[in-house]
Amino acid sequence: MTQFPQNATPSPASPGAGYITSLDVPAPTRPRRLAVLGATGSIGVSALRVAAEHPDKYAVTALAGATNVALLAEQAATFRPPVLAVLTDERADALRKRLPAGYAPDILVGPEGYAALAALPEADVVVSAIVGAAGLLPTLAAVAAGKVVALANKESLVLAGDLIRETARRTGAVILPVDSEHNALFQAMGGAGLPDLPLVERLVLTASGGPFRTRETGELAAVTPAMALDHPTWAMGPKISVDSATLMNKGLEVIEACRLYGLPVSMVDVVVHPQSIVHSLAQLHDGSLLAHLGPPDMRVAIAYCLGYPERLPLAVPRVDLVTLGSLTFEAPRHDAFPCLGLARDALAAGASHTVVLNAANEVAVALFLEGRLPFMGIASAIADALDAHAGQALPDAASIMDLDARVRRRTMEAAKPA
Ligand code: NAD
Ligand code: MG
């Protein structure tokens, strides 16, 4: 007997079960107007390459960067959006001076500016690609304004999955996952996988294993920032590159998957796949594995979100399976990469623990990049922060950001030489 017919609506096991938002994306009647947060970063640049490849489909209505004024000015001169945003008044002045004559966009400033940009009535799709917890408030502003959000900023879900879910339920906002693993699951399951979610036994996230996959555990003490930034398969910003080297990126992604699909941590596995061609898999209750394969190029996932539900042609390198020869899989090494286990434990412990995990990680990664903390000190700093946290209710964004700030201060203090 089939317990869950193909077209059955799942009966949610908890208020958080099922995909995080509806997928009710309005059919475009004109080119989709994009607002890009984190436009000058790795994901932002890739998103603009997708937009440039389909000028009939996309108009850029707003671009936000933080400090790279030269690149933002170049992007603005190309796409001519009416609204820009940067981190400070000084950067806004510097940006204005670099813009071409006759082009005078509004320049918004700081966190409030990013939030206003994310909620602009003129924007149809908001690309959320700021790195770290700084992406939360603009992402929440986009969700509160009922936008279609192409979400790269996984930290938003790590900090505030429930709040995003509740807010989207109220406003009709749609979250589409840019992160390649979650995008792969979304594609493999046919959209959110909502009708089929009860058929899913487990989700399997693939991990490249990072640059130190085969290193002896003892050798990791001597790892330098330059070594950690040299990722074997993906070109990414510095923070996520270090997260990939520690496997914290996969830990954050386990949390992201649970928050997106409303699943317990026991249903999300990780397998190391060094070629980064299989981007993740859903295992169904008949033993089937539904996977998404593709080149390790974020434009594939970004274009899928920007075009959704349409699939647009894309000029990315094609995977040649014969040249590749083999795809391999292995278990993650928890002894060498404790961050993955820390993330799983934090998720099981409660929502405030994932805020603590993320804040301690962001500080520890920054200290490592400045040469002030050894590579293995990242995991120890996070473990210390989690040990010191008893759990607390986080009813709103202010309480989340307050806990985030407290953990940052504490982690900085703890890292100071005695
Ligand atoms: P990046 O470091 O290359 O770019 C970060 C962007 O955020 C830049 O535009 C920067 O100006 C902006 N920014 C930084 N601090 C800011 C602040 N305080 N306020 C406003 N803007 C700020 O990072 P990235 O690799 O593009 O990653 C962006 C996000 O996407 C991260 O959450 C990351 O985990 C996620 N992601 C990235 C990739 C990838 O391939 N790069 C893949 C999956 C998910
Ligand atoms: Mg990823």
Short mmCIF file of C-alpha atoms and ligand atoms in Angstrom, two decimals:
data_model
loop_
_atom_site.label_atom_id
_atom_site.label_comp_id
_atom_site.label_asym_id
_atom_site.label_seq_id
_atom_site.Cartn_x
_atom_site.Cartn_y
_atom_site.Cartn_z
CA MET A 1 0.00 0.00 0.00
CA THR A 2 1.29 3.46 -0.84
CA GLN A 3 1.29 5.40 2.35
CA PHE A 4 1.85 8.76 0.66
CA PRO A 5 0.21 9.10 -2.75
CA GLN A 6 2.21 11.15 -5.27
CA ASN A 7 -0.10 14.14 -5.11
CA ALA A 8 -0.72 14.14 -1.38
CA THR A 9 -0.13 17.31 0.56
CA PRO A 10 2.20 16.44 3.42
CA SER A 11 0.68 16.72 6.87
CA PRO A 12 3.22 18.90 8.61
CA ALA A 13 4.88 17.20 11.57
CA SER A 14 5.58 20.61 13.11
CA PRO A 15 4.72 24.22 12.29
CA GLY A 16 8.13 24.41 10.58
CA ALA A 17 7.62 21.37 8.31
CA GLY A 18 7.48 21.69 4.53
CA TYR A 19 9.25 24.15 2.28
CA ILE A 20 9.92 27.54 3.86
CA THR A 21 7.75 29.65 1.53
CA SER A 22 5.20 29.34 -1.21
CA LEU A 23 6.57 29.25 -4.76
CA ASP A 24 4.03 31.65 -6.12
CA VAL A 25 6.31 33.70 -8.38
CA PRO A 26 4.36 36.18 -10.51
CA ALA A 27 4.70 35.55 -14.25
CA PRO A 28 6.86 38.35 -15.66
CA THR A 29 5.03 40.86 -17.84
CA ARG A 30 8.26 42.81 -18.48
CA PRO A 31 11.96 42.22 -17.83
CA ARG A 32 12.41 41.23 -14.18
CA ARG A 33 13.84 44.10 -12.15
CA LEU A 34 16.72 42.96 -9.97
CA ALA A 35 18.05 44.45 -6.76
CA VAL A 36 21.44 42.95 -5.94
CA LEU A 37 22.75 43.06 -2.36
CA GLY A 38 26.47 42.26 -2.24
CA ALA A 39 26.81 43.16 -5.93
CA THR A 40 30.60 43.51 -5.71
CA GLY A 41 31.16 40.04 -4.24
CA SER A 42 31.67 36.73 -5.94
CA ILE A 43 27.93 35.89 -6.11
CA GLY A 44 26.95 39.47 -6.99
CA VAL A 45 29.37 39.55 -9.92
CA SER A 46 28.10 36.17 -11.14
CA ALA A 47 24.48 37.37 -10.87
CA LEU A 48 25.28 40.42 -13.00
CA ARG A 49 26.95 38.19 -15.59
CA VAL A 50 23.70 36.21 -15.83
CA ALA A 51 21.70 39.45 -16.14
CA ALA A 52 24.06 40.71 -18.86
CA GLU A 53 23.61 37.48 -20.81
CA HIS A 54 19.82 38.06 -20.95
CA PRO A 55 19.22 41.80 -21.30
CA ASP A 56 15.70 41.13 -22.62
CA LYS A 57 14.81 39.27 -19.40
CA TYR A 58 16.45 41.43 -16.72
CA ALA A 59 16.79 45.07 -15.78
CA VAL A 60 18.97 46.04 -12.83
CA THR A 61 17.10 48.44 -10.59
CA ALA A 62 19.46 48.59 -7.58
CA LEU A 63 23.02 47.59 -6.67
CA ALA A 64 24.51 47.48 -3.17
CA GLY A 65 28.17 47.07 -2.25
CA ALA A 66 30.08 47.79 0.93
CA THR A 67 33.56 49.19 0.32
CA ASN A 68 34.66 48.34 -3.24
CA VAL A 69 33.54 51.64 -4.72
CA ALA A 70 35.58 51.23 -7.92
CA LEU A 71 33.82 48.01 -8.92
CA LEU A 72 30.39 49.27 -7.86
CA ALA A 73 30.89 52.40 -10.00
CA GLU A 74 31.84 50.23 -12.96
CA GLN A 75 28.77 48.01 -12.50
CA ALA A 76 26.54 51.05 -12.06
CA ALA A 77 27.90 52.64 -15.24
CA THR A 78 27.09 49.43 -17.15
CA PHE A 79 23.57 48.77 -15.82
CA ARG A 80 22.50 52.33 -14.86
CA PRO A 81 20.26 51.37 -11.92
CA PRO A 82 18.40 54.31 -10.34
CA VAL A 83 19.42 53.22 -6.79
CA LEU A 84 22.79 52.29 -5.27
CA ALA A 85 23.92 51.62 -1.69
CA VAL A 86 27.24 51.58 0.16
CA LEU A 87 28.40 51.21 3.77
CA THR A 88 29.31 54.81 4.74
CA ASP A 89 28.79 58.45 3.73
CA GLU A 90 32.46 58.67 2.73
CA ARG A 91 32.04 55.75 0.31
CA ALA A 92 28.88 57.36 -1.05
CA ASP A 93 30.86 60.54 -1.85
CA ALA A 94 33.66 58.53 -3.42
CA LEU A 95 31.14 56.56 -5.48
CA ARG A 96 29.34 59.67 -6.71
CA LYS A 97 32.65 61.09 -8.00
CA ARG A 98 33.27 57.97 -10.08
CA LEU A 99 29.89 57.87 -11.84
CA PRO A 100 29.59 58.99 -15.50
CA ALA A 101 28.34 62.53 -16.22
CA GLY A 102 24.56 62.79 -16.51
CA TYR A 103 23.86 59.70 -14.39
CA ALA A 104 22.77 60.62 -10.86
CA PRO A 105 21.24 57.66 -8.99
CA ASP A 106 20.02 57.78 -5.38
CA ILE A 107 22.80 56.52 -3.13
CA LEU A 108 21.57 54.91 0.08
CA VAL A 109 23.90 54.37 3.03
CA GLY A 110 24.50 51.78 5.75
CA PRO A 111 22.29 49.01 7.14
CA GLU A 112 19.13 51.13 6.84
CA GLY A 113 20.05 51.89 3.24
CA TYR A 114 20.48 48.19 2.43
CA ALA A 115 17.12 47.38 4.03
CA ALA A 116 15.40 50.18 2.07
CA LEU A 117 17.02 48.98 -1.15
CA ALA A 118 15.84 45.40 -0.47
CA ALA A 119 12.25 46.62 -0.09
CA LEU A 120 12.15 48.98 -3.10
CA PRO A 121 8.72 48.79 -4.77
CA GLU A 122 10.52 48.85 -8.16
CA ALA A 123 12.36 45.56 -7.48
CA ASP A 124 10.80 42.20 -8.45
CA VAL A 125 13.65 39.91 -7.41
CA VAL A 126 16.16 40.62 -4.64
CA VAL A 127 19.50 38.80 -4.86
CA SER A 128 20.64 38.42 -1.24
CA ALA A 129 24.42 38.04 -1.51
CA ILE A 130 25.93 40.02 1.36
CA VAL A 131 28.33 37.82 3.34
CA GLY A 132 27.64 36.94 6.97
CA ALA A 133 25.16 38.15 9.57
CA ALA A 134 25.20 41.61 7.94
CA GLY A 135 22.91 40.04 5.33
CA LEU A 136 20.12 39.26 7.79
CA LEU A 137 18.32 42.60 8.12
CA PRO A 138 18.27 43.36 4.37
CA THR A 139 17.07 39.80 3.69
CA LEU A 140 14.33 40.20 6.28
CA ALA A 141 13.37 43.53 4.72
CA ALA A 142 12.99 41.84 1.33
CA VAL A 143 10.90 39.05 2.87
CA ALA A 144 8.75 41.57 4.78
CA ALA A 145 8.15 43.40 1.50
CA GLY A 146 6.95 40.17 -0.14
CA LYS A 147 9.77 39.93 -2.67
CA VAL A 148 11.06 36.97 -4.61
CA VAL A 149 14.41 36.46 -2.89
CA ALA A 150 17.27 34.63 -4.61
CA LEU A 151 19.01 33.70 -1.37
CA ALA A 152 22.78 33.18 -1.31
CA ASN A 153 23.22 34.58 2.22
CA LYS A 154 22.84 31.24 4.04
CA GLU A 155 23.67 32.97 7.33
CA SER A 156 20.15 34.51 7.27
CA LEU A 157 18.61 31.06 7.62
CA VAL A 158 21.16 30.02 10.23
CA LEU A 159 20.24 33.09 12.31
CA ALA A 160 16.54 33.43 11.68
CA GLY A 161 14.97 30.51 9.80
CA ASP A 162 11.75 30.59 11.81
CA LEU A 163 11.35 34.35 11.56
CA ILE A 164 11.86 34.24 7.80
CA ARG A 165 9.32 31.42 7.48
CA GLU A 166 6.71 33.27 9.57
CA THR A 167 7.28 36.58 7.80
CA ALA A 168 7.04 35.00 4.35
CA ARG A 169 3.81 33.27 5.30
CA ARG A 170 2.36 36.71 6.07
CA THR A 171 3.71 38.57 3.03
CA GLY A 172 3.83 35.92 0.29
CA ALA A 173 7.58 36.35 -0.19
CA VAL A 174 9.26 33.51 -2.09
CA ILE A 175 12.70 32.16 -1.19
CA LEU A 176 14.67 30.49 -3.99
CA PRO A 177 17.95 28.87 -2.89
CA VAL A 178 21.11 30.04 -4.68
CA ASP A 179 23.48 27.91 -2.59
CA SER A 180 24.45 25.19 -5.07
CA GLU A 181 23.55 22.24 -2.83
CA HIS A 182 20.11 23.58 -1.94
CA ASN A 183 19.53 24.71 -5.48
CA ALA A 184 20.42 21.17 -6.59
CA LEU A 185 17.88 19.67 -4.17
CA PHE A 186 15.29 22.20 -5.30
CA GLN A 187 15.89 21.23 -8.93
CA ALA A 188 16.13 17.47 -8.28
CA MET A 189 12.88 17.39 -6.35
CA GLY A 190 11.06 19.57 -8.89
CA GLY A 191 10.74 22.92 -7.17
CA ALA A 192 10.30 22.83 -3.44
CA GLY A 193 9.55 19.13 -3.44
CA LEU A 194 6.42 19.96 -1.49
CA PRO A 195 4.12 17.27 -2.89
CA ASP A 196 6.90 14.71 -2.55
CA LEU A 197 8.41 15.72 0.76
CA PRO A 198 6.88 12.76 2.65
CA LEU A 199 8.62 10.49 0.14
CA VAL A 200 12.01 11.90 1.07
CA GLU A 201 13.99 9.70 3.45
CA ARG A 202 17.02 11.94 3.60
CA LEU A 203 18.83 14.75 1.88
CA VAL A 204 22.49 14.21 1.02
CA LEU A 205 24.59 17.37 0.73
CA THR A 206 27.82 17.00 -1.21
CA ALA A 207 30.99 18.74 -0.02
CA SER A 208 34.19 19.27 -2.00
CA GLY A 209 36.17 18.55 1.17
CA GLY A 210 38.07 21.82 0.73
CA PRO A 211 41.82 22.27 0.23
CA PHE A 212 42.80 20.10 3.23
CA ARG A 213 40.66 17.04 2.49
CA THR A 214 43.62 14.65 2.38
CA ARG A 215 45.92 16.36 4.92
CA GLU A 216 46.96 14.53 8.08
CA THR A 217 45.10 15.97 11.06
CA GLY A 218 48.43 16.93 12.66
CA GLU A 219 49.42 19.05 9.66
CA LEU A 220 46.37 21.32 9.99
CA ALA A 221 47.94 23.30 12.86
CA ALA A 222 50.34 24.87 10.36
CA VAL A 223 47.74 25.92 7.79
CA THR A 224 48.00 29.57 6.67
CA PRO A 225 45.25 31.92 5.39
CA ALA A 226 46.70 31.75 1.86
CA MET A 227 46.46 27.96 1.92
CA ALA A 228 42.88 28.06 3.23
CA LEU A 229 41.82 30.56 0.55
CA ASP A 230 43.07 28.33 -2.27
CA HIS A 231 39.90 26.30 -2.89
CA PRO A 232 40.30 23.36 -5.30
CA THR A 233 36.98 23.62 -7.21
CA TRP A 234 35.05 26.84 -6.43
CA ALA A 235 36.12 30.52 -6.68
CA MET A 236 34.43 32.30 -3.75
CA GLY A 237 34.76 35.16 -1.27
CA PRO A 238 37.29 34.82 1.58
CA LYS A 239 34.86 34.01 4.43
CA ILE A 240 33.10 31.15 2.65
CA SER A 241 36.47 29.87 1.37
CA VAL A 242 37.73 29.49 4.95
CA ASP A 243 34.36 27.98 5.93
CA SER A 244 34.89 25.42 3.15
CA ALA A 245 38.37 24.61 4.45
CA THR A 246 37.06 23.96 8.00
CA LEU A 247 33.85 22.26 6.71
CA MET A 248 31.86 24.87 8.66
CA ASN A 249 30.37 25.82 5.30
CA LYS A 250 28.83 22.34 5.13
CA GLY A 251 27.71 22.67 8.73
CA LEU A 252 25.95 25.96 7.92
CA GLU A 253 24.44 24.25 4.88
CA VAL A 254 23.03 21.37 6.96
CA ILE A 255 21.28 24.03 9.06
CA GLU A 256 20.20 25.85 5.88
CA ALA A 257 18.70 22.64 4.44
CA CYS A 258 16.80 21.88 7.66
CA ARG A 259 15.42 25.42 7.81
CA LEU A 260 14.49 25.49 4.11
CA TYR A 261 12.67 22.16 4.14
CA GLY A 262 11.54 21.99 7.76
CA LEU A 263 13.42 18.73 8.39
CA PRO A 264 15.19 17.40 11.51
CA VAL A 265 19.01 17.26 11.41
CA SER A 266 18.84 13.44 11.39
CA MET A 267 17.45 13.61 7.82
CA VAL A 268 20.37 15.56 6.35
CA ASP A 269 23.66 13.78 5.59
CA VAL A 270 26.94 15.02 4.17
CA VAL A 271 29.17 13.15 1.74
CA VAL A 272 32.52 14.40 0.44
CA HIS A 273 32.67 14.54 -3.37
CA PRO A 274 35.93 16.19 -4.44
CA GLN A 275 34.98 16.79 -8.10
CA SER A 276 32.03 19.11 -7.19
CA ILE A 277 29.91 17.87 -10.10
CA VAL A 278 27.07 16.19 -8.18
CA HIS A 279 25.69 19.16 -6.26
CA SER A 280 23.44 17.19 -3.83
CA LEU A 281 20.90 14.38 -3.77
CA ALA A 282 17.50 13.52 -2.34
CA GLN A 283 17.01 9.91 -1.28
CA LEU A 284 13.41 8.74 -1.59
CA HIS A 285 11.61 5.97 0.27
CA ASP A 286 11.93 3.54 -2.65
CA GLY A 287 15.73 3.83 -2.61
CA SER A 288 15.88 6.26 -5.56
CA LEU A 289 18.47 9.03 -5.45
CA LEU A 290 17.53 12.21 -7.31
CA ALA A 291 20.61 14.29 -8.02
CA HIS A 292 21.54 17.47 -9.85
CA LEU A 293 24.85 17.53 -11.74
CA GLY A 294 26.53 20.46 -13.40
CA PRO A 295 29.74 22.46 -13.68
CA PRO A 296 31.04 24.05 -10.46
CA ASP A 297 29.89 27.51 -11.56
CA MET A 298 27.43 29.48 -9.41
CA ARG A 299 25.84 31.05 -12.48
CA VAL A 300 23.85 27.82 -13.00
CA ALA A 301 22.12 28.09 -9.62
CA ILE A 302 21.78 31.87 -9.85
CA ALA A 303 20.21 31.71 -13.34
CA TYR A 304 17.78 29.04 -12.17
CA CYS A 305 16.58 31.34 -9.39
CA LEU A 306 16.46 34.49 -11.53
CA GLY A 307 14.49 32.78 -14.28
CA TYR A 308 12.28 30.59 -12.07
CA PRO A 309 10.11 28.83 -13.10
CA GLU A 310 11.59 29.33 -16.57
CA ARG A 311 14.98 27.73 -17.32
CA LEU A 312 17.21 30.04 -19.35
CA PRO A 313 20.09 29.03 -21.65
CA LEU A 314 23.47 29.80 -20.15
CA ALA A 315 27.01 30.09 -21.54
CA VAL A 316 28.86 28.13 -18.85
CA PRO A 317 31.43 25.37 -19.45
CA ARG A 318 29.78 21.98 -20.03
CA VAL A 319 30.70 18.95 -17.94
CA ASP A 320 32.46 16.31 -20.05
CA LEU A 321 31.91 13.09 -18.12
CA VAL A 322 34.39 11.07 -20.19
CA THR A 323 37.20 13.59 -19.61
CA LEU A 324 36.25 13.61 -15.94
CA GLY A 325 36.42 9.78 -15.90
CA SER A 326 35.16 9.19 -12.37
CA LEU A 327 33.07 10.74 -9.64
CA THR A 328 34.13 9.72 -6.15
CA PHE A 329 32.51 9.91 -2.73
CA GLU A 330 33.88 9.50 0.79
CA ALA A 331 32.86 10.17 4.40
CA PRO A 332 33.79 13.49 6.02
CA ARG A 333 36.67 13.28 8.54
CA HIS A 334 35.14 14.58 11.74
CA ASP A 335 38.40 14.40 13.73
CA ALA A 336 40.17 16.79 11.35
CA PHE A 337 37.12 18.99 10.71
CA PRO A 338 35.15 19.32 13.97
CA CYS A 339 33.13 22.31 12.71
CA LEU A 340 30.66 20.09 10.86
CA GLY A 341 29.79 18.22 14.08
CA LEU A 342 29.59 21.49 16.02
CA ALA A 343 27.02 22.81 13.54
CA ARG A 344 24.93 19.63 13.74
CA ASP A 345 25.03 19.76 17.56
CA ALA A 346 24.07 23.45 17.59
CA LEU A 347 21.10 22.76 15.33
CA ALA A 348 19.91 19.95 17.57
CA ALA A 349 20.39 22.14 20.68
CA GLY A 350 18.07 24.96 19.52
CA ALA A 351 17.63 28.10 17.45
CA SER A 352 19.74 30.37 19.66
CA HIS A 353 22.66 27.93 19.50
CA THR A 354 22.91 28.36 15.74
CA VAL A 355 23.16 32.14 16.25
CA VAL A 356 26.03 31.55 18.69
CA LEU A 357 27.71 29.13 16.27
CA ASN A 358 27.53 31.63 13.42
CA ALA A 359 28.73 34.66 15.40
CA ALA A 360 31.69 32.80 16.93
CA ASN A 361 32.58 31.42 13.50
CA GLU A 362 32.52 34.84 11.81
CA VAL A 363 34.82 36.32 14.46
CA ALA A 364 37.14 33.31 14.48
CA VAL A 365 37.43 33.28 10.68
CA ALA A 366 38.25 37.01 10.64
CA LEU A 367 40.91 36.47 13.34
CA PHE A 368 42.37 33.54 11.39
CA LEU A 369 42.56 35.65 8.23
CA GLU A 370 44.40 38.35 10.22
CA GLY A 371 46.90 35.76 11.45
CA ARG A 372 45.68 36.09 15.06
CA LEU A 373 44.20 32.60 15.48
CA PRO A 374 45.52 29.24 14.25
CA PHE A 375 43.36 27.21 11.85
CA MET A 376 42.29 24.67 14.49
CA GLY A 377 41.57 27.59 16.86
CA ILE A 378 38.47 28.36 14.77
CA ALA A 379 36.71 25.18 15.92
CA SER A 380 37.89 25.65 19.53
CA ALA A 381 36.56 29.22 19.65
CA ILE A 382 33.16 28.05 18.39
CA ALA A 383 33.06 25.12 20.82
CA ASP A 384 33.86 27.50 23.71
CA ALA A 385 31.10 29.90 22.70
CA LEU A 386 28.57 27.06 22.45
CA ASP A 387 29.64 25.63 25.83
CA ALA A 388 29.02 29.01 27.44
CA HIS A 389 25.51 29.35 25.97
CA ALA A 390 22.50 28.02 27.87
CA GLY A 391 19.87 28.74 25.20
CA GLN A 392 17.33 31.56 25.06
CA ALA A 393 14.16 32.58 23.25
CA LEU A 394 14.70 34.80 20.20
CA PRO A 395 11.31 36.29 19.35
CA ASP A 396 12.47 38.92 16.86
CA ALA A 397 15.33 40.25 14.75
CA ALA A 398 16.49 42.64 17.50
CA SER A 399 17.00 39.80 19.99
CA ILE A 400 18.89 37.80 17.36
CA MET A 401 21.21 40.70 16.52
CA ASP A 402 21.71 41.40 20.23
CA LEU A 403 22.82 37.79 20.89
CA ASP A 404 25.01 37.94 17.76
CA ALA A 405 26.75 41.09 19.08
CA ARG A 406 27.27 39.62 22.56
CA VAL A 407 28.84 36.44 21.20
CA ARG A 408 31.10 38.47 18.91
CA ARG A 409 32.38 40.53 21.84
CA ARG A 410 32.93 37.45 23.96
CA THR A 411 34.76 35.57 21.20
CA MET A 412 37.05 38.56 20.55
CA GLU A 413 37.80 38.85 24.27
CA ALA A 414 38.53 35.13 24.59
CA ALA A 415 40.96 35.26 21.66
CA LYS A 416 43.05 38.09 23.16
CA PRO A 417 46.53 36.98 24.17
CA ALA A 418 46.74 36.77 28.01
P1 NAD B 1 32.18 38.02 -1.06
O1 NAD B 1 33.05 38.26 0.11
O2 NAD B 1 32.79 37.75 -2.38
O3 NAD B 1 31.18 39.25 -1.26
C1 NAD B 1 30.45 39.77 -0.18
C2 NAD B 1 29.60 40.94 -0.59
O4 NAD B 1 28.97 41.45 0.58
C3 NAD B 1 30.41 42.10 -1.19
O5 NAD B 1 29.64 42.73 -2.19
C4 NAD B 1 30.59 43.06 -0.01
O6 NAD B 1 30.70 44.39 -0.42
C5 NAD B 1 29.28 42.84 0.74
N1 NAD B 1 29.41 43.12 2.16
C6 NAD B 1 30.36 42.67 3.01
N2 NAD B 1 30.14 43.14 4.25
C7 NAD B 1 29.03 43.90 4.18
C8 NAD B 1 28.29 44.65 5.13
N3 NAD B 1 28.67 44.74 6.42
N4 NAD B 1 27.18 45.29 4.70
C9 NAD B 1 26.80 45.22 3.42
N5 NAD B 1 27.46 44.54 2.47
C10 NAD B 1 28.55 43.87 2.86
O7 NAD B 1 31.19 36.82 -0.65
P2 NAD B 1 30.51 35.74 -1.58
O8 NAD B 1 31.42 34.60 -1.76
O9 NAD B 1 29.90 36.38 -2.79
O10 NAD B 1 29.34 35.22 -0.63
C11 NAD B 1 28.17 35.98 -0.41
C12 NAD B 1 27.14 35.11 0.29
O11 NAD B 1 26.77 34.05 -0.59
C13 NAD B 1 27.66 34.43 1.56
O12 NAD B 1 26.62 34.34 2.48
C14 NAD B 1 28.05 33.04 1.09
O13 NAD B 1 27.98 32.08 2.10
C15 NAD B 1 27.00 32.80 0.02
N6 NAD B 1 27.42 31.83 -1.00
C16 NAD B 1 28.49 32.09 -1.79
C17 NAD B 1 28.89 31.18 -2.75
C18 NAD B 1 30.05 31.47 -3.66
O14 NAD B 1 30.32 30.66 -4.55
N7 NAD B 1 30.75 32.57 -3.52
C19 NAD B 1 28.19 29.98 -2.89
C20 NAD B 1 27.09 29.74 -2.07
C21 NAD B 1 26.71 30.68 -1.13
MG MG B 2 27.17 25.63 -1.06
#
